[in-house]
CSV table of C-alpha atoms and ligand atoms in Angstrom, one decimal:
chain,number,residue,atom,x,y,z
A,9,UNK,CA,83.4,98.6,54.8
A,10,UNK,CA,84.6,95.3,53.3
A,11,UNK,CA,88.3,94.7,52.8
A,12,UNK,CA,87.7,95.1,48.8
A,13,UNK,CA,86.4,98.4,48.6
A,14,UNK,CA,88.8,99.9,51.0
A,15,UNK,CA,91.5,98.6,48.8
A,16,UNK,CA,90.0,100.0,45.7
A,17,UNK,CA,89.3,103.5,47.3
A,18,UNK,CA,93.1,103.3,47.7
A,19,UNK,CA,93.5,103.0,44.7
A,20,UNK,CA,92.5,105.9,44.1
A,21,UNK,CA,94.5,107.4,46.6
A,22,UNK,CA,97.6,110.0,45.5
A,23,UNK,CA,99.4,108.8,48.5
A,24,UNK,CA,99.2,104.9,47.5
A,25,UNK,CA,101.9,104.7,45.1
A,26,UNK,CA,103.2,102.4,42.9
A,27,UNK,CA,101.4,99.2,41.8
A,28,UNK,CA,97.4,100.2,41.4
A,29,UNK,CA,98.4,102.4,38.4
A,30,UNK,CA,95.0,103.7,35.8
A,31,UNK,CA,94.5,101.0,33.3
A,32,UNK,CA,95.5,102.8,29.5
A,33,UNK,CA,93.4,104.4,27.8
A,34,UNK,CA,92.9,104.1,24.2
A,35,UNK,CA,89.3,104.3,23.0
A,36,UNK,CA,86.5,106.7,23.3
A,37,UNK,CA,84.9,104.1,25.7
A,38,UNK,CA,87.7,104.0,27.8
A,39,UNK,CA,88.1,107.9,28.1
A,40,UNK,CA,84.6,108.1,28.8
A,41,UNK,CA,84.9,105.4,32.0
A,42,UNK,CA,88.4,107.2,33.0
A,43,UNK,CA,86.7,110.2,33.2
A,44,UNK,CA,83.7,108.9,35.2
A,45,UNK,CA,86.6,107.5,37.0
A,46,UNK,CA,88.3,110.4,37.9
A,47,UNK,CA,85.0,112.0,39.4
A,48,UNK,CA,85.3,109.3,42.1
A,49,UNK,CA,89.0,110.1,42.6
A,50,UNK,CA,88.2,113.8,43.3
A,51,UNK,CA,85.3,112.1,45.6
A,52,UNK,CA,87.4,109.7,47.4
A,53,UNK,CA,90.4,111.9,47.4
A,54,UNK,CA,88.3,114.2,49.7
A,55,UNK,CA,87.1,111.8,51.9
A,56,UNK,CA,90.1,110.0,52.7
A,57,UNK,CA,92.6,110.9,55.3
A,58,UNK,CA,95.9,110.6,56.3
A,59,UNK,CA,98.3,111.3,58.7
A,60,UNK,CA,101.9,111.1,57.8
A,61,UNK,CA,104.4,110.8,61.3
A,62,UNK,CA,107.9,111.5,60.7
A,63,UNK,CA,110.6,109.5,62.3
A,64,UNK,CA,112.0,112.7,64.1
A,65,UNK,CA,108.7,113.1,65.9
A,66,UNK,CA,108.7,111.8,69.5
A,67,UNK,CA,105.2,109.7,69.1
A,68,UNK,CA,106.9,107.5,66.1
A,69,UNK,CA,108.6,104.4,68.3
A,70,UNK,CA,105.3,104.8,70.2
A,71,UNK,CA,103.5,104.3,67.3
A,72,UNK,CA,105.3,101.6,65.9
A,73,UNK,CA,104.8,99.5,69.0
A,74,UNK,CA,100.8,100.9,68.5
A,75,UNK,CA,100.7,99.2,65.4
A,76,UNK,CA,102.4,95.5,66.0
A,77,UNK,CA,99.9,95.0,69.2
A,78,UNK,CA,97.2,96.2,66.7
A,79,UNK,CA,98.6,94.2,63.5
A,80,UNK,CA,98.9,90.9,64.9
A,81,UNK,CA,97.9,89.1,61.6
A,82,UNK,CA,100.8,90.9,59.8
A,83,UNK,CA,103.4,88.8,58.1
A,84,UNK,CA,106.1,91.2,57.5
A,85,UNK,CA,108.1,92.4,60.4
A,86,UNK,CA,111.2,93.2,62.1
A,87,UNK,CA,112.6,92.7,64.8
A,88,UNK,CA,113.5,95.1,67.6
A,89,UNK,CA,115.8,93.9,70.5
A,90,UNK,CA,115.3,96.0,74.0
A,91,UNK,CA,117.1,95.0,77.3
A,92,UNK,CA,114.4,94.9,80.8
A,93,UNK,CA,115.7,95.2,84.1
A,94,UNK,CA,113.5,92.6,86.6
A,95,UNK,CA,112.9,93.4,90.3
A,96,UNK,CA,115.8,91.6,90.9
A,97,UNK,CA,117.9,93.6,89.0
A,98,UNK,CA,118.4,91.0,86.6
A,99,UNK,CA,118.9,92.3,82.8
A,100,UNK,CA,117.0,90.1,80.2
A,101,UNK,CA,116.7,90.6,76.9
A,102,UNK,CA,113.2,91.4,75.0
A,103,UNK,CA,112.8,90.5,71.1
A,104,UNK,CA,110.1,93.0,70.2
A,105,UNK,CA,108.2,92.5,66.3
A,106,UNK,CA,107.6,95.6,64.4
A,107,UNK,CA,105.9,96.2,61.3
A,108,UNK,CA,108.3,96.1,58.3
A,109,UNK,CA,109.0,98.9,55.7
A,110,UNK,CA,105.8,98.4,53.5
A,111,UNK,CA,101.9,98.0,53.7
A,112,UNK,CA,100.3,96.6,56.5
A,113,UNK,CA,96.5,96.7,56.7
A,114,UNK,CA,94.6,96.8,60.0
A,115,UNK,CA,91.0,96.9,61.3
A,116,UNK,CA,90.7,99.8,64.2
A,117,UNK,CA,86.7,100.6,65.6
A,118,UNK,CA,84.9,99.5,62.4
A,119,UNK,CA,87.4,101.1,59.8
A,120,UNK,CA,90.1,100.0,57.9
A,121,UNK,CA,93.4,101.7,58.0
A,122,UNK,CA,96.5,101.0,56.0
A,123,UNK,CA,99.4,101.5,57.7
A,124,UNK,CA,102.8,102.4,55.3
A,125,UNK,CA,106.0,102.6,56.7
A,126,UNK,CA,108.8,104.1,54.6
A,127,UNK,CA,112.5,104.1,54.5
A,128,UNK,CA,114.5,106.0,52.5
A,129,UNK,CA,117.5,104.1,51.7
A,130,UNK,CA,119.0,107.5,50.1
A,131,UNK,CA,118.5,109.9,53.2
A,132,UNK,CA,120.3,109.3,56.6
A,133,UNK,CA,119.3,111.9,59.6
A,134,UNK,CA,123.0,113.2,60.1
A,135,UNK,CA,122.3,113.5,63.7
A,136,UNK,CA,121.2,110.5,64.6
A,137,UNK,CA,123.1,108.6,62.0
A,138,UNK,CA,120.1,106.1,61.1
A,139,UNK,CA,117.9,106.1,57.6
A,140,UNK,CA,114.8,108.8,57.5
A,141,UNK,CA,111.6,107.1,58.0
A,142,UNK,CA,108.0,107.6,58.3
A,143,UNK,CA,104.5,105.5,58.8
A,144,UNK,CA,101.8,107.3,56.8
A,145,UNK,CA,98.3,105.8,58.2
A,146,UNK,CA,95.3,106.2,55.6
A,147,UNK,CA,91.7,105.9,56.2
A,148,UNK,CA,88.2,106.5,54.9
A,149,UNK,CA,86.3,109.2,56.5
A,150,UNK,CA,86.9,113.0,57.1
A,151,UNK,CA,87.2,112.7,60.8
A,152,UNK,CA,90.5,113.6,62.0
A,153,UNK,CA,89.6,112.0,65.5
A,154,UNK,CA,90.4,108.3,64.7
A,155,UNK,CA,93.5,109.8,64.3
A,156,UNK,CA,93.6,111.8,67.8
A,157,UNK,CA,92.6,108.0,69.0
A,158,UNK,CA,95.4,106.2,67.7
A,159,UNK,CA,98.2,108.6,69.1
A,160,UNK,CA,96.4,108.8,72.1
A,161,UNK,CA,96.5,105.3,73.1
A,162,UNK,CA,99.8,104.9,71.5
A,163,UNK,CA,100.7,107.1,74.0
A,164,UNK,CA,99.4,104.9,77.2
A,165,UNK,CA,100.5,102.2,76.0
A,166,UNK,CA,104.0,103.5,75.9
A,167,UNK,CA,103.5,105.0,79.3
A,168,UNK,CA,102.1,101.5,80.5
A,169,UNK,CA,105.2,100.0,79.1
A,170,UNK,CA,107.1,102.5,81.2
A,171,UNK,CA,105.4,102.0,84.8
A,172,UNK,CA,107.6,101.8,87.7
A,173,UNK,CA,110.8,102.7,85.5
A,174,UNK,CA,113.1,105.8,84.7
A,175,UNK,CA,114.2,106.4,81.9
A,176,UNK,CA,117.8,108.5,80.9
A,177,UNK,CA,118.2,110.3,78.2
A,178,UNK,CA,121.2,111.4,76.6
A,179,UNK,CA,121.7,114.0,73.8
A,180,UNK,CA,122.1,112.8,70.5
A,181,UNK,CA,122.5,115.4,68.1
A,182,UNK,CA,120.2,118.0,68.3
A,183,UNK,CA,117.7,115.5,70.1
A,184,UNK,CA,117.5,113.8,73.1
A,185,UNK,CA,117.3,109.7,72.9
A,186,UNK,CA,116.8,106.9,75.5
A,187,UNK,CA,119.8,106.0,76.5
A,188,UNK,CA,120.4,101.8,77.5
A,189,UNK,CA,117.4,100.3,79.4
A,190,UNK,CA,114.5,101.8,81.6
A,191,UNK,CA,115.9,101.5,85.3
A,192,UNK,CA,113.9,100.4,87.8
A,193,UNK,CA,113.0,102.9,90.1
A,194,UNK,CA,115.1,103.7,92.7
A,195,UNK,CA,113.1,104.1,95.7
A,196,UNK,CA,113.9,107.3,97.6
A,197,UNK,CA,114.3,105.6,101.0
A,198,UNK,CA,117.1,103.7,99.5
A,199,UNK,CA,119.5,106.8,99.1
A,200,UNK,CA,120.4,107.6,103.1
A,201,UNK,CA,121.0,111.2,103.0
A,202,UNK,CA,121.8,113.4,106.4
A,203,UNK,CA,118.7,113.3,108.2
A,204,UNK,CA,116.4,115.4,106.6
A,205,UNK,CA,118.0,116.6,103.3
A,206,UNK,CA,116.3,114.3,101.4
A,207,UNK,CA,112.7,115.7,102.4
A,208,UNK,CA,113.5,118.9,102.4
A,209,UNK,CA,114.9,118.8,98.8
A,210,UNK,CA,111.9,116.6,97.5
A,211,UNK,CA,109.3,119.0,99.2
A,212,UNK,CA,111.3,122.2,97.5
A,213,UNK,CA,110.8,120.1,94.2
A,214,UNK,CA,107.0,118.8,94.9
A,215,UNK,CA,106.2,122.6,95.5
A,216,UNK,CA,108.2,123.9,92.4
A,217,UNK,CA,105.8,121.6,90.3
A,218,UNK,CA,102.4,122.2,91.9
A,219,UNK,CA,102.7,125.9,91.6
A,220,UNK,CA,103.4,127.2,88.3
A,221,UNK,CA,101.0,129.9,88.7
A,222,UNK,CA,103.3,131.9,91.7
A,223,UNK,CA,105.6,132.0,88.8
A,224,UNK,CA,103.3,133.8,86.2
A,225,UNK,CA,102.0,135.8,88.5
A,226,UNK,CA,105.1,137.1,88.9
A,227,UNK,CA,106.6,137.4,85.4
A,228,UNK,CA,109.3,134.6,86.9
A,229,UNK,CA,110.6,132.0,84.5
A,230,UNK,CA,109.2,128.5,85.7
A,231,UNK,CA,112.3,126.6,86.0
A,232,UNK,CA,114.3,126.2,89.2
A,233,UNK,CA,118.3,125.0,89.8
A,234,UNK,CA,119.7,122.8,92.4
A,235,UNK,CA,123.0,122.3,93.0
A,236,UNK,CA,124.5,119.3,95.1
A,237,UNK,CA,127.9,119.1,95.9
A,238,UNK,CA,130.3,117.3,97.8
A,239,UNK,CA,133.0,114.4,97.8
A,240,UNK,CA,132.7,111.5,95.9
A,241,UNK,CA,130.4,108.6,96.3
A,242,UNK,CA,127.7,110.1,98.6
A,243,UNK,CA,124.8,109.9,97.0
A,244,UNK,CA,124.4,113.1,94.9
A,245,UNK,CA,123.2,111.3,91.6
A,246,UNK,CA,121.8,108.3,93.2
A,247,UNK,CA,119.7,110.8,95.0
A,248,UNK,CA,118.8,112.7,91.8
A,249,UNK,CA,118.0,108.9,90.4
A,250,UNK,CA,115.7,108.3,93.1
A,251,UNK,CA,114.0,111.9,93.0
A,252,UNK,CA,112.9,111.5,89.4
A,253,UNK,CA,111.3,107.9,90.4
A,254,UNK,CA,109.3,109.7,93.1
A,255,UNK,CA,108.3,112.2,90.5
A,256,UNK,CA,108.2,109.9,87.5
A,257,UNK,CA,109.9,111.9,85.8
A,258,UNK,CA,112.6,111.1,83.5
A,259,UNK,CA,116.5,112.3,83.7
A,260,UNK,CA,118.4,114.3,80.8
A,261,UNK,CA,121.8,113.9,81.2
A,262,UNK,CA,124.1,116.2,79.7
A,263,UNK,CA,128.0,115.8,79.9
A,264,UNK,CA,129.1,119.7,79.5
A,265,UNK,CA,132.9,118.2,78.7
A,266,UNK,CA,131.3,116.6,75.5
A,267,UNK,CA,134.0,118.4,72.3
A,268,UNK,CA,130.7,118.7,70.2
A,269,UNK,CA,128.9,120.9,72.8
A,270,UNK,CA,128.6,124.3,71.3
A,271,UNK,CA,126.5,127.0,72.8
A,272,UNK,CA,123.7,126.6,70.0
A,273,UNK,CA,123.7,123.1,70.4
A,274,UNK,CA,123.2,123.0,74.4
A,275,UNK,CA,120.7,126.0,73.7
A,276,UNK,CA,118.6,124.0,71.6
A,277,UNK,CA,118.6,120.9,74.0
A,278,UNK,CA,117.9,122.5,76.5
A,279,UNK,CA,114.6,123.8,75.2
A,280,UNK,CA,113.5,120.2,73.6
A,281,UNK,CA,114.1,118.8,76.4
A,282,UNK,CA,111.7,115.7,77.1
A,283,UNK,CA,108.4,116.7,79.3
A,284,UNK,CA,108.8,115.5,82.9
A,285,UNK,CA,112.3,115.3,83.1
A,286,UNK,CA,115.4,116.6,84.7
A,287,UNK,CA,118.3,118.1,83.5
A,288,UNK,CA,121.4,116.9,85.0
A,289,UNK,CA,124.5,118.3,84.6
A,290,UNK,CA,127.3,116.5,86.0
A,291,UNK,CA,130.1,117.4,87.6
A,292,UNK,CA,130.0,120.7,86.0
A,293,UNK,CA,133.3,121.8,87.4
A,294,UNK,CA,135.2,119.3,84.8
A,295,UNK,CA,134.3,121.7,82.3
A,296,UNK,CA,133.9,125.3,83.5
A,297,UNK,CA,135.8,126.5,86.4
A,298,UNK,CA,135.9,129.8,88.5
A,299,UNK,CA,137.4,132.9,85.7
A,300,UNK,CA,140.0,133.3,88.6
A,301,UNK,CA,141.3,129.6,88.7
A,302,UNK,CA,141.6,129.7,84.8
A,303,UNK,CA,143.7,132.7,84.7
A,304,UNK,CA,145.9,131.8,87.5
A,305,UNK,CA,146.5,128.3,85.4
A,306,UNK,CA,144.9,128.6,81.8
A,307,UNK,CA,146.7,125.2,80.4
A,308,UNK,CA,145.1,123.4,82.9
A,309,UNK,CA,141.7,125.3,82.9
A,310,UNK,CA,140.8,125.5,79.1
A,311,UNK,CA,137.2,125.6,78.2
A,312,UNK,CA,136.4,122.2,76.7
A,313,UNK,CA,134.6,121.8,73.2
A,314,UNK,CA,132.8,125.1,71.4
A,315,UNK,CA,130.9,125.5,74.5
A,316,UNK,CA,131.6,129.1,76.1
A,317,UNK,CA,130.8,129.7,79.7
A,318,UNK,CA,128.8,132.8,78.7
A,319,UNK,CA,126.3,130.4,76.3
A,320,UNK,CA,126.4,127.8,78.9
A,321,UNK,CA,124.9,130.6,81.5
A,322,UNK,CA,122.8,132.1,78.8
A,323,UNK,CA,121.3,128.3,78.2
A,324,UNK,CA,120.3,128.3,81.6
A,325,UNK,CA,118.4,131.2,81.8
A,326,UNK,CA,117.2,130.7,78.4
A,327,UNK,CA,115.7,127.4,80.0
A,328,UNK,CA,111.7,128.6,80.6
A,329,UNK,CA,108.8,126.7,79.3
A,330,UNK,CA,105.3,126.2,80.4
A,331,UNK,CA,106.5,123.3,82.0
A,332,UNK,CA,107.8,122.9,85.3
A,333,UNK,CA,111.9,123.1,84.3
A,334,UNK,CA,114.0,121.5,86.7
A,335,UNK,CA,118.2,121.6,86.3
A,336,UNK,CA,120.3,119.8,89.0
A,337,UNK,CA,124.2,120.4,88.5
A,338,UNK,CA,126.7,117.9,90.3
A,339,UNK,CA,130.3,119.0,91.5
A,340,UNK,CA,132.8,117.6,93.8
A,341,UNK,CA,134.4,121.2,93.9
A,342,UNK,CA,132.0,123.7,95.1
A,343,UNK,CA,134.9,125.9,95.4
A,344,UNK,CA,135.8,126.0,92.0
A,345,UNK,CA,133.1,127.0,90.5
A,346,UNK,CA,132.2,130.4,88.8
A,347,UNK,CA,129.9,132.6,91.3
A,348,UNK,CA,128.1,133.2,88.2
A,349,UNK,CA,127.0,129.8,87.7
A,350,UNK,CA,125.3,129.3,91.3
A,351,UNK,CA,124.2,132.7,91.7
A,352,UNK,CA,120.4,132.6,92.7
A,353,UNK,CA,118.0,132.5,89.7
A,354,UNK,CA,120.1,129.9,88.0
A,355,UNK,CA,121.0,127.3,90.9
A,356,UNK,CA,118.5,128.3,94.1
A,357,UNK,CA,118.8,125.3,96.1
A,358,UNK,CA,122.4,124.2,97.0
A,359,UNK,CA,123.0,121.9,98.9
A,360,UNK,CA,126.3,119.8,100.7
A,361,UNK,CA,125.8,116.0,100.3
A,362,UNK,CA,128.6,115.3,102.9
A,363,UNK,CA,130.0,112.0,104.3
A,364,UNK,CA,128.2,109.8,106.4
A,365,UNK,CA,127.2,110.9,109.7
A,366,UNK,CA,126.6,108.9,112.7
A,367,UNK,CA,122.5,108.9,112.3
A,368,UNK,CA,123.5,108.1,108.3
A,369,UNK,CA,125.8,105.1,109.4
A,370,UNK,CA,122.9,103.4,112.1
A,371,UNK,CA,120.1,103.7,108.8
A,372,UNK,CA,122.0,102.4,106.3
A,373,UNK,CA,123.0,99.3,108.7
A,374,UNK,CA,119.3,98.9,110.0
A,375,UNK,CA,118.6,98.9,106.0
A,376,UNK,CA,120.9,96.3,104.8
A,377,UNK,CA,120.6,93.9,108.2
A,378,UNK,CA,116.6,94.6,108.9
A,379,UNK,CA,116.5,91.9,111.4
A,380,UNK,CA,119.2,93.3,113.6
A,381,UNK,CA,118.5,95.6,116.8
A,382,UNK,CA,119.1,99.1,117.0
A,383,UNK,CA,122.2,98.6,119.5
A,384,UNK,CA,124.0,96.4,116.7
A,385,UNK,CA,123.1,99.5,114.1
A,386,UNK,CA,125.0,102.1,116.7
A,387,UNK,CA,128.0,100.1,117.4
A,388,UNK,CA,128.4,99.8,114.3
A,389,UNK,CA,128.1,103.8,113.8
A,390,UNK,CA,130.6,104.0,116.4
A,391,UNK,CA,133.3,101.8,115.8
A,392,UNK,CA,133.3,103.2,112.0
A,393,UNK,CA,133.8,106.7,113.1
A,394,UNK,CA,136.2,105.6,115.4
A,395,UNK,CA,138.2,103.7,112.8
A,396,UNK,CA,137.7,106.5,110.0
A,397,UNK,CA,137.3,110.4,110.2
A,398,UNK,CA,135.8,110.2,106.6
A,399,UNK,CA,133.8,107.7,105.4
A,400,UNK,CA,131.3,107.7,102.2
A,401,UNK,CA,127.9,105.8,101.2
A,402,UNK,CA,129.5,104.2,98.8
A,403,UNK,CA,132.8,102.6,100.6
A,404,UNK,CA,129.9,101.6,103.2
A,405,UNK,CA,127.6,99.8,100.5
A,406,UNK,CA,130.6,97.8,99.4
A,407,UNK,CA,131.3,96.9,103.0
A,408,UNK,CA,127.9,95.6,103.2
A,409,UNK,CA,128.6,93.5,100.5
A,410,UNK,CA,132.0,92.0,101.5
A,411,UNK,CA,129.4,90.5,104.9
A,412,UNK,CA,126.3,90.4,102.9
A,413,UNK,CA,125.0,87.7,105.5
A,414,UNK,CA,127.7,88.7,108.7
A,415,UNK,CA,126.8,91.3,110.2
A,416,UNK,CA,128.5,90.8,113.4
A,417,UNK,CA,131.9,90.5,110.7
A,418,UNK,CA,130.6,93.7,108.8
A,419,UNK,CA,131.0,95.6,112.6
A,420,UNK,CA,134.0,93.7,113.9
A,421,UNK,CA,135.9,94.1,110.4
A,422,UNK,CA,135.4,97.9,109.7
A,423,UNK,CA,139.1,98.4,109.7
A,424,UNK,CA,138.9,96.6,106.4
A,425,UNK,CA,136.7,98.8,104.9
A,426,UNK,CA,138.2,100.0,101.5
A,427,UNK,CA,139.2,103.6,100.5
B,20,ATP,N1,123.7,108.2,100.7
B,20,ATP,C1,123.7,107.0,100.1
B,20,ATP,N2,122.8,106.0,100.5
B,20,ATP,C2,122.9,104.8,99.9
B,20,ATP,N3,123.7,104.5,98.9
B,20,ATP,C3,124.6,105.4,98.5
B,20,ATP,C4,124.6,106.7,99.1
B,20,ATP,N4,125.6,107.4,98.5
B,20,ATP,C5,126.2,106.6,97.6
B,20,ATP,N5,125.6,105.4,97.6
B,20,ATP,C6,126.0,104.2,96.7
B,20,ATP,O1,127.3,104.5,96.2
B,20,ATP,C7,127.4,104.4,94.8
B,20,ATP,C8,127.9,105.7,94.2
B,20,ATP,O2,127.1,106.8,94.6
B,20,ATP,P1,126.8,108.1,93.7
B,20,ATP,O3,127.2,107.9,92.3
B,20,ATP,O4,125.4,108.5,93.9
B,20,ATP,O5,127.7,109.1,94.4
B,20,ATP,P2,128.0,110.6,94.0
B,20,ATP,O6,128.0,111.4,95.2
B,20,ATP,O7,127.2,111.0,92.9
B,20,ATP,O8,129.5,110.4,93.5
B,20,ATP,P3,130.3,111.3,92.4
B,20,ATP,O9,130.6,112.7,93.0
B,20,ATP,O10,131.6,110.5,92.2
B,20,ATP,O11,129.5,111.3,91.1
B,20,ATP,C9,126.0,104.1,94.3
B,20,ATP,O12,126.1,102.7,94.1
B,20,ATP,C10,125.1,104.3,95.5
B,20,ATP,O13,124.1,103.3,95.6
């Protein structure tokens, strides 16, 4: 259909607006064409169709993207700034054009569609904090499938854009939102766990996923709870990191300390919760503690925010979809932690990440200093469990670092290692 007789068809159009207003009428002549004009409003009005995408809706920054690679010619953008992390782990920045707030036309498989995007200066999502917007697409026709189309490849293209990265989320509101830049996957080979851990906790994931039919079979809610624990800086979120790269899925991560958690709130977030992702809550003992702990010392152990421990553990069993619903929890103090929390049914994995063992120790070496032999790896193991009784991933990464390219100085200095 030529450009022109889309445009007039639009005219037509209750959605269109402002600026193609009827022509006054005055004479009998004119009446007589209005009228003859409305038939072919009722006509076009039912062969035209449009699909209106709220801002709140998670397809909308997908479809924004959609439309700039399919509205090249379009003069009236804006600009979108996004950070992307390289293999290198270098951060650059990327300018990205979006349509502006208005009309944009474009030609998709032998139609024309106009594209609107609205912004309401008046309205401001109270959650989120940013104006109310929408993109209202319009096209000729009566088939709803150009429409399926569109989202549809929106959708791969998003997913193309998002190859080989996770992505966090973070609550915002009563939604979830990506939270700085997608992180390059973290390979799982890179977090060294105790030998064997690390399988045995991706296999119990892998086999959670693949079977959601043991679950309705059974009348069981599909979701299942891990719980990692153990001192500081040995890989229990690194590991989580890496797990949801293996998966592709994303992470949803959920600070229970937050003052504007209530029990509604975490309720609701739990069930919107981004397909394909975990949930993480972190170090869940810095906001609920055992019932026994708080009552021997109740200053110290307040509940934090409007979040009660009974609609946190009412959340968590509330927490069943369709979908395959994953929760992993974080603490450094096992021990102070509600039996209720961790009973089975809400956490059924758990699992000690613990400092580094000798077999840890000899892996992470061999990793960092590949071209070294496997006796250079062991003294190393050695004399660092001979210098320390306790020593974490994390204080050995940094040591790695201090004799990036030494590793002869990385085994002779291990005194030096920092605490
Ligand atoms: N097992 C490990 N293998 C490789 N690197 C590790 C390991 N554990 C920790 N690291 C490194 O140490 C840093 C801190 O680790 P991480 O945050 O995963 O520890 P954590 O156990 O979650 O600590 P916390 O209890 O304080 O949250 C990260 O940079 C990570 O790369």
């Amino acid at each position: 259909m030529p450009f022109s007789d889309f445009l007039a068809a639009l005219k037509d159009n209750p959605y269109f607006g402002a600026g193609f207003g009827l022509v006054g009428v005055g004479t009998a002549l004119a009446l007589a064409r209005k009228s003859a004009q409305l038939g072919m409003v009722a006509f076009r009005r039912h062969y035209m169709i449009t699909l209106e995408v709220p801002s709140k809706d998670k397809s909308y920054h997908w479809l924004l993207s959609w439309i700039s690679h399919h509205a090249k010619s379009t003069q009236h953008l804006s600009v979108e700034t996004s950070y992307l992390q390289h293999e290198s782990g270098r951060i650059s920045t990327k300018f990205d054009f979006v349509p502006s707030p208005g009309n944009h036309f474009i030609w998709y498989r032998n139609k024309w569609i106009r594209i609107e995007r609205n912004r309401e200066k008046q309205m401001i999502d109270l959650h989120t904090g940013t104006p109310w917007e929408s993109v209202t697409f319009t096209a000729i026709g009566t088939n709803r499938d150009i429409f399926f189309n569109i989202l549809q490849e929106a959708r791969e293209l998003a997913l193309r854009q998002q190859e080989g990265k996770t992505i966090m989320y973070t609550a915002m509101g009563t939604e979830w939102r990506p939270f700085g830049f997608p992180r390059r996957r973290r390979p799982l080979t890179s977090v060294v766990l105790e030998e064997g851990i690390s399988d045995k906790i991706v296999q119990d994931v892998k086999g959670f996923i693949d079977n959601p039919k043991w679950y309705s079979d059974r009348g069981i809610p599909y979701r299942r709870g891990y719980l990692l624990y153990g001192p500081p800086g040995c890989g229990k979120s690194s590991f989580i990191t890496a797990l949801a790269g293996e998966l592709e899925y994303s992470i949803c991560l959920m600070s229970l300390s937050d003052n504007s958690l209530s029990d509604d709130r975490l309720n609701h977030l739990l069930s919107v919760a981004p397909q394909q992702s975990i949930i993480l809550l972190e170090d869940v003992d810095a906001a609920f503690v055992s019932r026994d702990l708080a009552k021997e010392n109740p200053t110290a152990y307040q509940g934090f925010g409007r979040l009660t421990f009974s609609g946190l553990l009412n959340a968590l069993d509330g927490v069943a979809s369709t979908e395959a619903r994953i929760v992993f929890m974080t603490t450094n103090h096992i021990d102070r932690l509600d039996p209720a929390l961790i009973r089975p049914g809400r956490v059924d994995v758990k699992q000690f990440i613990g400092h580094c063992t000798r077999w840890q120790l000899t892996q992470m070496f061999q990793r960092f200093y590949p071209d070294q032999a496997s006796s250079a790896a062991e003294e190393f193991a050695d004399t660092a469990l001979n210098a320390f009784e306790k020593i974490s991933a994390a204080q050995v990464q940094g040591h790695f670092m201090m004799h990036k390219n030494d590793p002869q100085a990385s085994i002779k200095n291990i005194h030096s290692l920092a605490a």
